[in-house]
Every structure is written in C-alpha cells, then in structure tokens.
Amino acid sequence: CICNIDCSGHNENPVCATDGNSYNNPCLVREASCMKQEQIDVQHLGRCAADKEKVGKKDDSSPFKVNVLETTGVDHGDGFYAGMPIPCAESYNAFCVHGKCEIKYNMATCRCDAGYKGTKCEDPQDFNILYVVPSGQKLHYVLIAAIIGAVQIAIIVAVVMCITRKCPKNNRGRRQKQNLGHFSSDTNSRMV
C-alpha cells in the first residue's frame, strides 16, 4: 500500500483525532489513516486532552514538547509521540536532499523545504505551485481588478496630457472670450 499524501506545505493547526492522538494538522490525520489502513477522522480542533498531560513545562511555565529520544518509559512502537513526528538520528542527515528527516510509523520520511517535493525532496515543484495562481472562483475578482486598474491608468494619462498640452476645451473657451472682446463697428455704435 502506498499513501501518496504530501503534508509538507500545510501550516501547523493542531487537531485531536478519533484514534486519541494529536496531529499538527488535518492532513497528517489523513496520512495516518492511510498508513494504518483504518478510519481516523478529526475529532476536534486543538490537541487531545491525554496529550496535554504528556507535555512538559519550561521555566516560564509555557508548554514544550518532550524530547522523545531522551525519554524512558514511553512506547515508541509506531514512531510517533502524541501524533508528532520524531526527528531522525544524525546518521540520516543526508537522507533528505532538500528537507528535514522525520520518523513516522518507524519509517524515515522527509518534510520538504518550500519548492521541493518527492520522497527525498529531490524534485523541484511545478512552476504554478510556487506562485499564486487564482482559482476559477476568484478569477473574476482578478479580472475586475485588472479592468479597474486599466481605467485608472487611462484617466491618469488623460489628465497628464490635458495639463501638459492644454486641453482643447480650454482653447475653445479662450477663443470665445477673445471673440467677445472684439466688437465690430456696427455693434459699438448700437451700444452707445
């Protein structure tokens, strides 16, 4: 059985699963469900209550994760502690080309750096994944924004041209004022 689930790009958003373990994000729950070949779902957001008892405290009373490799009396059978991956031993430092090695379910796996994928993070990701490409639902917002931007640029260009070249409307207005100032000899005699 091969589980082709890549959770490397997901943010940390702890959840408690129906198997009683906490996971860093819902994607890891799907991965665990696939690896164990059993139905595991998200039970609730946040860590499971049993895991909170296993978490230690720093001097400033903030929680920290217990280093699994240095603890005794904890069952490491599935390579997971409270749903958290275990860092690999130093002998696995070169295992991942562009990423960090972690032990999940007694298997060395890689958490890839941004821009890389593959079992050992050796393949660069596709171009469109690295850059924001709007989905079909948001595409009309992008098009509206582009049209509004183009209209704004056209208005700015028209205003700048008007200021630097003196708009034709102003020239017509000045000509009319000049014509009003010049009276023919017939109109002067009538005004007197």
mmCIF file with all atom_site columns, C-alpha atoms in Angstrom:
data_model
loop_
_atom_site.group_PDB
_atom_site.id
_atom_site.type_symbol
_atom_site.label_atom_id
_atom_site.label_alt_id
_atom_site.label_comp_id
_atom_site.label_asym_id
_atom_site.label_entity_id
_atom_site.label_seq_id
_atom_site.pdbx_PDB_ins_code
_atom_site.Cartn_x
_atom_site.Cartn_y
_atom_site.Cartn_z
_atom_site.occupancy
_atom_site.B_iso_or_equiv
_atom_site.pdbx_formal_charge
_atom_site.auth_seq_id
_atom_site.auth_comp_id
_atom_site.auth_asym_id
_atom_site.auth_atom_id
_atom_site.pdbx_PDB_model_num
ATOM 1   C CA . CYS A 1 1   ? 0.000   0.000   0.000   1.00 0.00 ? 1   CYS A CA 1
ATOM 2   C CA . ILE A 1 2   ? 1.399   3.410   -0.981  1.00 0.00 ? 2   ILE A CA 1
ATOM 3   C CA . CYS A 1 3   ? -0.005  6.560   0.594   1.00 0.00 ? 3   CYS A CA 1
ATOM 4   C CA . ASN A 1 4   ? 0.648   9.439   -1.769  1.00 0.00 ? 4   ASN A CA 1
ATOM 5   C CA . ILE A 1 5   ? -0.258  12.219  0.684   1.00 0.00 ? 5   ILE A CA 1
ATOM 6   C CA . ASP A 1 6   ? 2.102   15.208  0.924   1.00 0.00 ? 6   ASP A CA 1
ATOM 7   C CA . CYS A 1 7   ? 1.517   17.318  4.039   1.00 0.00 ? 7   CYS A CA 1
ATOM 8   C CA . SER A 1 8   ? 4.737   19.341  3.788   1.00 0.00 ? 8   SER A CA 1
ATOM 9   C CA . GLY A 1 9   ? 3.007   22.554  2.672   1.00 0.00 ? 9   GLY A CA 1
ATOM 10  C CA . HIS A 1 10  ? 0.375   22.614  5.437   1.00 0.00 ? 10  HIS A CA 1
ATOM 11  C CA . ASN A 1 11  ? 0.558   25.055  8.344   1.00 0.00 ? 11  ASN A CA 1
ATOM 12  C CA . GLU A 1 12  ? 0.562   23.846  11.921  1.00 0.00 ? 12  GLU A CA 1
ATOM 13  C CA . ASN A 1 13  ? -3.045  23.661  13.082  1.00 0.00 ? 13  ASN A CA 1
ATOM 14  C CA . PRO A 1 14  ? -3.209  21.030  15.865  1.00 0.00 ? 14  PRO A CA 1
ATOM 15  C CA . VAL A 1 15  ? -6.191  18.669  15.895  1.00 0.00 ? 15  VAL A CA 1
ATOM 16  C CA . CYS A 1 16  ? -7.295  15.730  18.017  1.00 0.00 ? 16  CYS A CA 1
ATOM 17  C CA . ALA A 1 17  ? -8.169  12.616  16.011  1.00 0.00 ? 17  ALA A CA 1
ATOM 18  C CA . THR A 1 18  ? -10.565 9.761   16.724  1.00 0.00 ? 18  THR A CA 1
ATOM 19  C CA . ASP A 1 19  ? -7.594  7.446   17.412  1.00 0.00 ? 19  ASP A CA 1
ATOM 20  C CA . GLY A 1 20  ? -6.784  9.509   20.528  1.00 0.00 ? 20  GLY A CA 1
ATOM 21  C CA . ASN A 1 21  ? -3.627  11.087  19.099  1.00 0.00 ? 21  ASN A CA 1
ATOM 22  C CA . SER A 1 22  ? -2.932  14.739  18.357  1.00 0.00 ? 22  SER A CA 1
ATOM 23  C CA . TYR A 1 23  ? -1.658  15.754  14.933  1.00 0.00 ? 23  TYR A CA 1
ATOM 24  C CA . ASN A 1 24  ? -0.090  19.007  13.725  1.00 0.00 ? 24  ASN A CA 1
ATOM 25  C CA . ASN A 1 25  ? -2.769  19.431  11.026  1.00 0.00 ? 25  ASN A CA 1
ATOM 26  C CA . PRO A 1 26  ? -5.722  17.566  9.468   1.00 0.00 ? 26  PRO A CA 1
ATOM 27  C CA . CYS A 1 27  ? -3.562  16.420  6.546   1.00 0.00 ? 27  CYS A CA 1
ATOM 28  C CA . LEU A 1 28  ? -1.454  14.327  8.933   1.00 0.00 ? 28  LEU A CA 1
ATOM 29  C CA . VAL A 1 29  ? -4.676  12.689  10.170  1.00 0.00 ? 29  VAL A CA 1
ATOM 30  C CA . ARG A 1 30  ? -5.477  11.602  6.590   1.00 0.00 ? 30  ARG A CA 1
ATOM 31  C CA . GLU A 1 31  ? -1.907  10.355  6.212   1.00 0.00 ? 31  GLU A CA 1
ATOM 32  C CA . ALA A 1 32  ? -2.109  8.330   9.452   1.00 0.00 ? 32  ALA A CA 1
ATOM 33  C CA . SER A 1 33  ? -5.469  6.895   8.373   1.00 0.00 ? 33  SER A CA 1
ATOM 34  C CA . CYS A 1 34  ? -3.936  5.760   5.090   1.00 0.00 ? 34  CYS A CA 1
ATOM 35  C CA . MET A 1 35  ? -0.766  4.358   6.666   1.00 0.00 ? 35  MET A CA 1
ATOM 36  C CA . LYS A 1 36  ? -2.647  2.391   9.353   1.00 0.00 ? 36  LYS A CA 1
ATOM 37  C CA . GLN A 1 37  ? -5.393  1.368   6.887   1.00 0.00 ? 37  GLN A CA 1
ATOM 38  C CA . GLU A 1 38  ? -8.125  2.347   9.337   1.00 0.00 ? 38  GLU A CA 1
ATOM 39  C CA . GLN A 1 39  ? -10.701 5.134   9.509   1.00 0.00 ? 39  GLN A CA 1
ATOM 40  C CA . ILE A 1 40  ? -9.262  8.054   11.502  1.00 0.00 ? 40  ILE A CA 1
ATOM 41  C CA . ASP A 1 41  ? -11.085 11.393  11.499  1.00 0.00 ? 41  ASP A CA 1
ATOM 42  C CA . VAL A 1 42  ? -10.602 14.782  13.145  1.00 0.00 ? 42  VAL A CA 1
ATOM 43  C CA . GLN A 1 43  ? -12.479 14.727  16.441  1.00 0.00 ? 43  GLN A CA 1
ATOM 44  C CA . HIS A 1 44  ? -11.948 18.381  17.393  1.00 0.00 ? 44  HIS A CA 1
ATOM 45  C CA . LEU A 1 45  ? -9.576  21.311  16.924  1.00 0.00 ? 45  LEU A CA 1
ATOM 46  C CA . GLY A 1 46  ? -6.682  21.533  19.376  1.00 0.00 ? 46  GLY A CA 1
ATOM 47  C CA . ARG A 1 47  ? -4.628  18.813  20.990  1.00 0.00 ? 47  ARG A CA 1
ATOM 48  C CA . CYS A 1 48  ? -6.221  15.821  22.698  1.00 0.00 ? 48  CYS A CA 1
ATOM 49  C CA . ALA A 1 49  ? -6.651  16.064  26.481  1.00 0.00 ? 49  ALA A CA 1
ATOM 50  C CA . ALA A 1 50  ? -4.423  12.998  27.078  1.00 0.00 ? 50  ALA A CA 1
ATOM 51  C CA . ASP A 1 51  ? -1.592  14.679  25.141  1.00 0.00 ? 51  ASP A CA 1
ATOM 52  C CA . LYS A 1 52  ? -1.767  17.820  27.259  1.00 0.00 ? 52  LYS A CA 1
ATOM 53  C CA . GLU A 1 53  ? -0.803  15.730  30.294  1.00 0.00 ? 53  GLU A CA 1
ATOM 54  C CA . LYS A 1 54  ? 2.298   14.446  28.445  1.00 0.00 ? 54  LYS A CA 1
ATOM 55  C CA . VAL A 1 55  ? 3.535   17.953  27.631  1.00 0.00 ? 55  VAL A CA 1
ATOM 56  C CA . GLY A 1 56  ? 6.182   19.403  29.955  1.00 0.00 ? 56  GLY A CA 1
ATOM 57  C CA . LYS A 1 57  ? 6.639   22.981  31.145  1.00 0.00 ? 57  LYS A CA 1
ATOM 58  C CA . LYS A 1 58  ? 9.516   25.389  30.597  1.00 0.00 ? 58  LYS A CA 1
ATOM 59  C CA . ASP A 1 59  ? 10.859  27.647  33.333  1.00 0.00 ? 59  ASP A CA 1
ATOM 60  C CA . ASP A 1 60  ? 8.468   30.387  32.204  1.00 0.00 ? 60  ASP A CA 1
ATOM 61  C CA . SER A 1 61  ? 5.588   27.852  32.548  1.00 0.00 ? 61  SER A CA 1
ATOM 62  C CA . SER A 1 62  ? 4.934   27.747  28.796  1.00 0.00 ? 62  SER A CA 1
ATOM 63  C CA . PRO A 1 63  ? 4.454   24.243  27.322  1.00 0.00 ? 63  PRO A CA 1
ATOM 64  C CA . PHE A 1 64  ? 7.138   22.446  25.349  1.00 0.00 ? 64  PHE A CA 1
ATOM 65  C CA . LYS A 1 65  ? 7.301   19.073  23.617  1.00 0.00 ? 65  LYS A CA 1
ATOM 66  C CA . VAL A 1 66  ? 9.145   16.324  25.427  1.00 0.00 ? 66  VAL A CA 1
ATOM 67  C CA . ASN A 1 67  ? 12.195  15.084  23.515  1.00 0.00 ? 67  ASN A CA 1
ATOM 68  C CA . VAL A 1 68  ? 11.092  11.546  22.708  1.00 0.00 ? 68  VAL A CA 1
ATOM 69  C CA . LEU A 1 69  ? 14.590  10.285  22.029  1.00 0.00 ? 69  LEU A CA 1
ATOM 70  C CA . GLU A 1 70  ? 15.666  11.116  25.587  1.00 0.00 ? 70  GLU A CA 1
ATOM 71  C CA . THR A 1 71  ? 12.597  9.875   27.472  1.00 0.00 ? 71  THR A CA 1
ATOM 72  C CA . THR A 1 72  ? 12.229  6.467   29.038  1.00 0.00 ? 72  THR A CA 1
ATOM 73  C CA . GLY A 1 73  ? 9.057   4.529   29.683  1.00 0.00 ? 73  GLY A CA 1
ATOM 74  C CA . VAL A 1 74  ? 7.288   5.891   26.598  1.00 0.00 ? 74  VAL A CA 1
ATOM 75  C CA . ASP A 1 75  ? 6.217   3.406   23.926  1.00 0.00 ? 75  ASP A CA 1
ATOM 76  C CA . HIS A 1 76  ? 7.875   4.424   20.646  1.00 0.00 ? 76  HIS A CA 1
ATOM 77  C CA . GLY A 1 77  ? 6.416   1.427   18.796  1.00 0.00 ? 77  GLY A CA 1
ATOM 78  C CA . ASP A 1 78  ? 4.796   3.346   15.969  1.00 0.00 ? 78  ASP A CA 1
ATOM 79  C CA . GLY A 1 79  ? 7.466   6.040   15.647  1.00 0.00 ? 79  GLY A CA 1
ATOM 80  C CA . PHE A 1 80  ? 5.069   8.715   16.860  1.00 0.00 ? 80  PHE A CA 1
ATOM 81  C CA . TYR A 1 81  ? 4.667   10.507  20.158  1.00 0.00 ? 81  TYR A CA 1
ATOM 82  C CA . ALA A 1 82  ? 1.261   12.124  20.624  1.00 0.00 ? 82  ALA A CA 1
ATOM 83  C CA . GLY A 1 83  ? 0.897   12.340  16.865  1.00 0.00 ? 83  GLY A CA 1
ATOM 84  C CA . MET A 1 84  ? 4.136   14.278  16.447  1.00 0.00 ? 84  MET A CA 1
ATOM 85  C CA . PRO A 1 85  ? 6.916   13.152  14.098  1.00 0.00 ? 85  PRO A CA 1
ATOM 86  C CA . ILE A 1 86  ? 10.248  12.228  15.692  1.00 0.00 ? 86  ILE A CA 1
ATOM 87  C CA . PRO A 1 87  ? 13.463  13.791  14.304  1.00 0.00 ? 87  PRO A CA 1
ATOM 88  C CA . CYS A 1 88  ? 15.783  11.296  12.601  1.00 0.00 ? 88  CYS A CA 1
ATOM 89  C CA . ALA A 1 89  ? 19.103  10.243  14.076  1.00 0.00 ? 89  ALA A CA 1
ATOM 90  C CA . GLU A 1 90  ? 22.256  12.012  12.834  1.00 0.00 ? 90  GLU A CA 1
ATOM 91  C CA . SER A 1 91  ? 23.078  9.032   10.627  1.00 0.00 ? 91  SER A CA 1
ATOM 92  C CA . TYR A 1 92  ? 20.088  10.048  8.445   1.00 0.00 ? 92  TYR A CA 1
ATOM 93  C CA . ASN A 1 93  ? 21.252  13.658  7.910   1.00 0.00 ? 93  ASN A CA 1
ATOM 94  C CA . ALA A 1 94  ? 21.869  13.091  4.180   1.00 0.00 ? 94  ALA A CA 1
ATOM 95  C CA . PHE A 1 95  ? 18.611  11.145  3.679   1.00 0.00 ? 95  PHE A CA 1
ATOM 96  C CA . CYS A 1 96  ? 16.635  14.219  2.542   1.00 0.00 ? 96  CYS A CA 1
ATOM 97  C CA . VAL A 1 97  ? 18.179  16.292  -0.257  1.00 0.00 ? 97  VAL A CA 1
ATOM 98  C CA . HIS A 1 98  ? 16.173  19.496  0.363   1.00 0.00 ? 98  HIS A CA 1
ATOM 99  C CA . GLY A 1 99  ? 14.328  18.939  3.628   1.00 0.00 ? 99  GLY A CA 1
ATOM 100 C CA . LYS A 1 100 ? 14.373  17.523  7.148   1.00 0.00 ? 100 LYS A CA 1
ATOM 101 C CA . CYS A 1 101 ? 14.229  13.860  8.040   1.00 0.00 ? 101 CYS A CA 1
ATOM 102 C CA . GLU A 1 102 ? 11.480  12.665  10.421  1.00 0.00 ? 102 GLU A CA 1
ATOM 103 C CA . ILE A 1 103 ? 10.453  9.238   11.684  1.00 0.00 ? 103 ILE A CA 1
ATOM 104 C CA . LYS A 1 104 ? 6.769   8.453   11.111  1.00 0.00 ? 104 LYS A CA 1
ATOM 105 C CA . TYR A 1 105 ? 5.453   4.984   11.900  1.00 0.00 ? 105 TYR A CA 1
ATOM 106 C CA . ASN A 1 106 ? 9.011   3.596   12.135  1.00 0.00 ? 106 ASN A CA 1
ATOM 107 C CA . MET A 1 107 ? 9.844   4.899   8.653   1.00 0.00 ? 107 MET A CA 1
ATOM 108 C CA . ALA A 1 108 ? 12.216  7.706   7.722   1.00 0.00 ? 108 ALA A CA 1
ATOM 109 C CA . THR A 1 109 ? 10.282  10.358  5.796   1.00 0.00 ? 109 THR A CA 1
ATOM 110 C CA . CYS A 1 110 ? 11.158  13.834  4.601   1.00 0.00 ? 110 CYS A CA 1
ATOM 111 C CA . ARG A 1 111 ? 9.490   17.157  5.346   1.00 0.00 ? 111 ARG A CA 1
ATOM 112 C CA . CYS A 1 112 ? 10.452  19.059  2.197   1.00 0.00 ? 112 CYS A CA 1
ATOM 113 C CA . ASP A 1 113 ? 11.622  22.667  2.074   1.00 0.00 ? 113 ASP A CA 1
ATOM 114 C CA . ALA A 1 114 ? 9.473   25.118  0.110   1.00 0.00 ? 114 ALA A CA 1
ATOM 115 C CA . GLY A 1 115 ? 9.760   24.496  -3.620  1.00 0.00 ? 115 GLY A CA 1
ATOM 116 C CA . TYR A 1 116 ? 10.700  20.794  -3.431  1.00 0.00 ? 116 TYR A CA 1
ATOM 117 C CA . LYS A 1 117 ? 8.783   17.516  -3.473  1.00 0.00 ? 117 LYS A CA 1
ATOM 118 C CA . GLY A 1 118 ? 9.396   13.795  -3.729  1.00 0.00 ? 118 GLY A CA 1
ATOM 119 C CA . THR A 1 119 ? 10.174  11.053  -1.245  1.00 0.00 ? 119 THR A CA 1
ATOM 120 C CA . LYS A 1 120 ? 13.618  12.551  -0.555  1.00 0.00 ? 120 LYS A CA 1
ATOM 121 C CA . CYS A 1 121 ? 12.764  16.161  -1.556  1.00 0.00 ? 121 CYS A CA 1
ATOM 122 C CA . GLU A 1 122 ? 14.887  15.822  -4.678  1.00 0.00 ? 122 GLU A CA 1
ATOM 123 C CA . ASP A 1 123 ? 12.397  17.166  -7.256  1.00 0.00 ? 123 ASP A CA 1
ATOM 124 C CA . PRO A 1 124 ? 11.605  20.863  -7.723  1.00 0.00 ? 124 PRO A CA 1
ATOM 125 C CA . GLN A 1 125 ? 7.886   21.614  -7.517  1.00 0.00 ? 125 GLN A CA 1
ATOM 126 C CA . ASP A 1 126 ? 5.865   22.674  -10.525 1.00 0.00 ? 126 ASP A CA 1
ATOM 127 C CA . PHE A 1 127 ? 6.127   26.342  -11.519 1.00 0.00 ? 127 PHE A CA 1
ATOM 128 C CA . ASN A 1 128 ? 2.455   27.172  -10.949 1.00 0.00 ? 128 ASN A CA 1
ATOM 129 C CA . ILE A 1 129 ? 2.539   25.763  -7.404  1.00 0.00 ? 129 ILE A CA 1
ATOM 130 C CA . LEU A 1 130 ? 5.306   28.160  -6.372  1.00 0.00 ? 130 LEU A CA 1
ATOM 131 C CA . TYR A 1 131 ? 3.384   31.244  -7.480  1.00 0.00 ? 131 TYR A CA 1
ATOM 132 C CA . VAL A 1 132 ? -0.139  32.338  -6.672  1.00 0.00 ? 132 VAL A CA 1
ATOM 133 C CA . VAL A 1 133 ? -2.438  31.289  -9.478  1.00 0.00 ? 133 VAL A CA 1
ATOM 134 C CA . PRO A 1 134 ? -6.047  32.343  -8.873  1.00 0.00 ? 134 PRO A CA 1
ATOM 135 C CA . SER A 1 135 ? -8.645  29.605  -8.816  1.00 0.00 ? 135 SER A CA 1
ATOM 136 C CA . GLY A 1 136 ? -11.698 29.694  -11.076 1.00 0.00 ? 136 GLY A CA 1
ATOM 137 C CA . GLN A 1 137 ? -13.836 31.102  -8.263  1.00 0.00 ? 137 GLN A CA 1
ATOM 138 C CA . LYS A 1 138 ? -11.570 34.083  -7.683  1.00 0.00 ? 138 LYS A CA 1
ATOM 139 C CA . LEU A 1 139 ? -10.642 34.688  -11.311 1.00 0.00 ? 139 LEU A CA 1
ATOM 140 C CA . HIS A 1 140 ? -13.493 37.135  -11.885 1.00 0.00 ? 140 HIS A CA 1
ATOM 141 C CA . TYR A 1 141 ? -12.206 39.286  -8.984  1.00 0.00 ? 141 TYR A CA 1
ATOM 142 C CA . VAL A 1 142 ? -8.782  39.388  -10.635 1.00 0.00 ? 142 VAL A CA 1
ATOM 143 C CA . LEU A 1 143 ? -10.339 40.392  -13.970 1.00 0.00 ? 143 LEU A CA 1
ATOM 144 C CA . ILE A 1 144 ? -12.425 43.152  -12.357 1.00 0.00 ? 144 ILE A CA 1
ATOM 145 C CA . ALA A 1 145 ? -9.340  44.476  -10.555 1.00 0.00 ? 145 ALA A CA 1
ATOM 146 C CA . ALA A 1 146 ? -7.373  44.453  -13.824 1.00 0.00 ? 146 ALA A CA 1
ATOM 147 C CA . ILE A 1 147 ? -10.124 46.388  -15.638 1.00 0.00 ? 147 ILE A CA 1
ATOM 148 C CA . ILE A 1 148 ? -10.383 48.960  -12.843 1.00 0.00 ? 148 ILE A CA 1
ATOM 149 C CA . GLY A 1 149 ? -6.591  49.353  -12.896 1.00 0.00 ? 149 GLY A CA 1
ATOM 150 C CA . ALA A 1 150 ? -6.580  49.883  -16.668 1.00 0.00 ? 150 ALA A CA 1
ATOM 151 C CA . VAL A 1 151 ? -9.332  52.528  -16.408 1.00 0.00 ? 151 VAL A CA 1
ATOM 152 C CA . GLN A 1 152 ? -7.409  54.341  -13.661 1.00 0.00 ? 152 GLN A CA 1
ATOM 153 C CA . ILE A 1 153 ? -4.253  54.374  -15.778 1.00 0.00 ? 153 ILE A CA 1
ATOM 154 C CA . ALA A 1 154 ? -6.218  55.740  -18.766 1.00 0.00 ? 154 ALA A CA 1
ATOM 155 C CA . ILE A 1 155 ? -7.665  58.546  -16.605 1.00 0.00 ? 155 ILE A CA 1
ATOM 156 C CA . ILE A 1 156 ? -4.230  59.450  -15.244 1.00 0.00 ? 156 ILE A CA 1
ATOM 157 C CA . VAL A 1 157 ? -2.757  59.548  -18.773 1.00 0.00 ? 157 VAL A CA 1
ATOM 158 C CA . ALA A 1 158 ? -5.638  61.766  -19.979 1.00 0.00 ? 158 ALA A CA 1
ATOM 159 C CA . VAL A 1 159 ? -5.191  64.190  -17.057 1.00 0.00 ? 159 VAL A CA 1
ATOM 160 C CA . VAL A 1 160 ? -1.432  64.420  -17.605 1.00 0.00 ? 160 VAL A CA 1
ATOM 161 C CA . MET A 1 161 ? -1.938  65.034  -21.333 1.00 0.00 ? 161 MET A CA 1
ATOM 162 C CA . CYS A 1 162 ? -4.526  67.720  -20.569 1.00 0.00 ? 162 CYS A CA 1
ATOM 163 C CA . ILE A 1 163 ? -2.200  69.519  -18.178 1.00 0.00 ? 163 ILE A CA 1
ATOM 164 C CA . THR A 1 164 ? 0.879   69.373  -20.404 1.00 0.00 ? 164 THR A CA 1
ATOM 165 C CA . ARG A 1 165 ? -0.817  70.115  -23.757 1.00 0.00 ? 165 ARG A CA 1
ATOM 166 C CA . LYS A 1 166 ? -3.677  72.311  -22.552 1.00 0.00 ? 166 LYS A CA 1
ATOM 167 C CA . CYS A 1 167 ? -6.970  70.624  -23.249 1.00 0.00 ? 167 CYS A CA 1
ATOM 168 C CA . PRO A 1 168 ? -8.850  71.535  -26.454 1.00 0.00 ? 168 PRO A CA 1
ATOM 169 C CA . LYS A 1 169 ? -11.865 72.581  -24.343 1.00 0.00 ? 169 LYS A CA 1
ATOM 170 C CA . ASN A 1 170 ? -9.835  75.357  -22.715 1.00 0.00 ? 170 ASN A CA 1
ATOM 171 C CA . ASN A 1 171 ? -8.675  76.639  -26.124 1.00 0.00 ? 171 ASN A CA 1
ATOM 172 C CA . ARG A 1 172 ? -12.259 76.852  -27.369 1.00 0.00 ? 172 ARG A CA 1
ATOM 173 C CA . GLY A 1 173 ? -13.273 78.735  -24.256 1.00 0.00 ? 173 GLY A CA 1
ATOM 174 C CA . ARG A 1 174 ? -10.438 81.219  -24.670 1.00 0.00 ? 174 ARG A CA 1
ATOM 175 C CA . ARG A 1 175 ? -11.301 81.765  -28.340 1.00 0.00 ? 175 ARG A CA 1
ATOM 176 C CA . GLN A 1 176 ? -14.885 82.568  -27.440 1.00 0.00 ? 176 GLN A CA 1
ATOM 177 C CA . LYS A 1 177 ? -13.735 85.068  -24.805 1.00 0.00 ? 177 LYS A CA 1
ATOM 178 C CA . GLN A 1 178 ? -11.385 86.663  -27.323 1.00 0.00 ? 178 GLN A CA 1
ATOM 179 C CA . ASN A 1 179 ? -14.204 86.939  -29.869 1.00 0.00 ? 179 ASN A CA 1
ATOM 180 C CA . LEU A 1 180 ? -16.439 88.615  -27.289 1.00 0.00 ? 180 LEU A CA 1
ATOM 181 C CA . GLY A 1 181 ? -13.774 91.254  -26.658 1.00 0.00 ? 181 GLY A CA 1
ATOM 182 C CA . HIS A 1 182 ? -13.629 92.297  -30.331 1.00 0.00 ? 182 HIS A CA 1
ATOM 183 C CA . PHE A 1 183 ? -16.698 94.169  -31.428 1.00 0.00 ? 183 PHE A CA 1
ATOM 184 C CA . SER A 1 184 ? -17.412 95.199  -34.952 1.00 0.00 ? 184 SER A CA 1
ATOM 185 C CA . SER A 1 185 ? -18.025 98.869  -35.669 1.00 0.00 ? 185 SER A CA 1
ATOM 186 C CA . ASP A 1 186 ? -21.754 98.214  -36.047 1.00 0.00 ? 186 ASP A CA 1
ATOM 187 C CA . THR A 1 187 ? -22.179 96.785  -32.549 1.00 0.00 ? 187 THR A CA 1
ATOM 188 C CA . ASN A 1 188 ? -20.179 99.636  -30.963 1.00 0.00 ? 188 ASN A CA 1
ATOM 189 C CA . SER A 1 189 ? -22.490 102.229 -32.396 1.00 0.00 ? 189 SER A CA 1
ATOM 190 C CA . ARG A 1 190 ? -25.519 100.427 -31.046 1.00 0.00 ? 190 ARG A CA 1
ATOM 191 C CA . MET A 1 191 ? -24.159 100.254 -27.503 1.00 0.00 ? 191 MET A CA 1
ATOM 192 C CA . VAL A 1 192 ? -23.556 103.990 -27.295 1.00 0.00 ? 192 VAL A CA 1
#
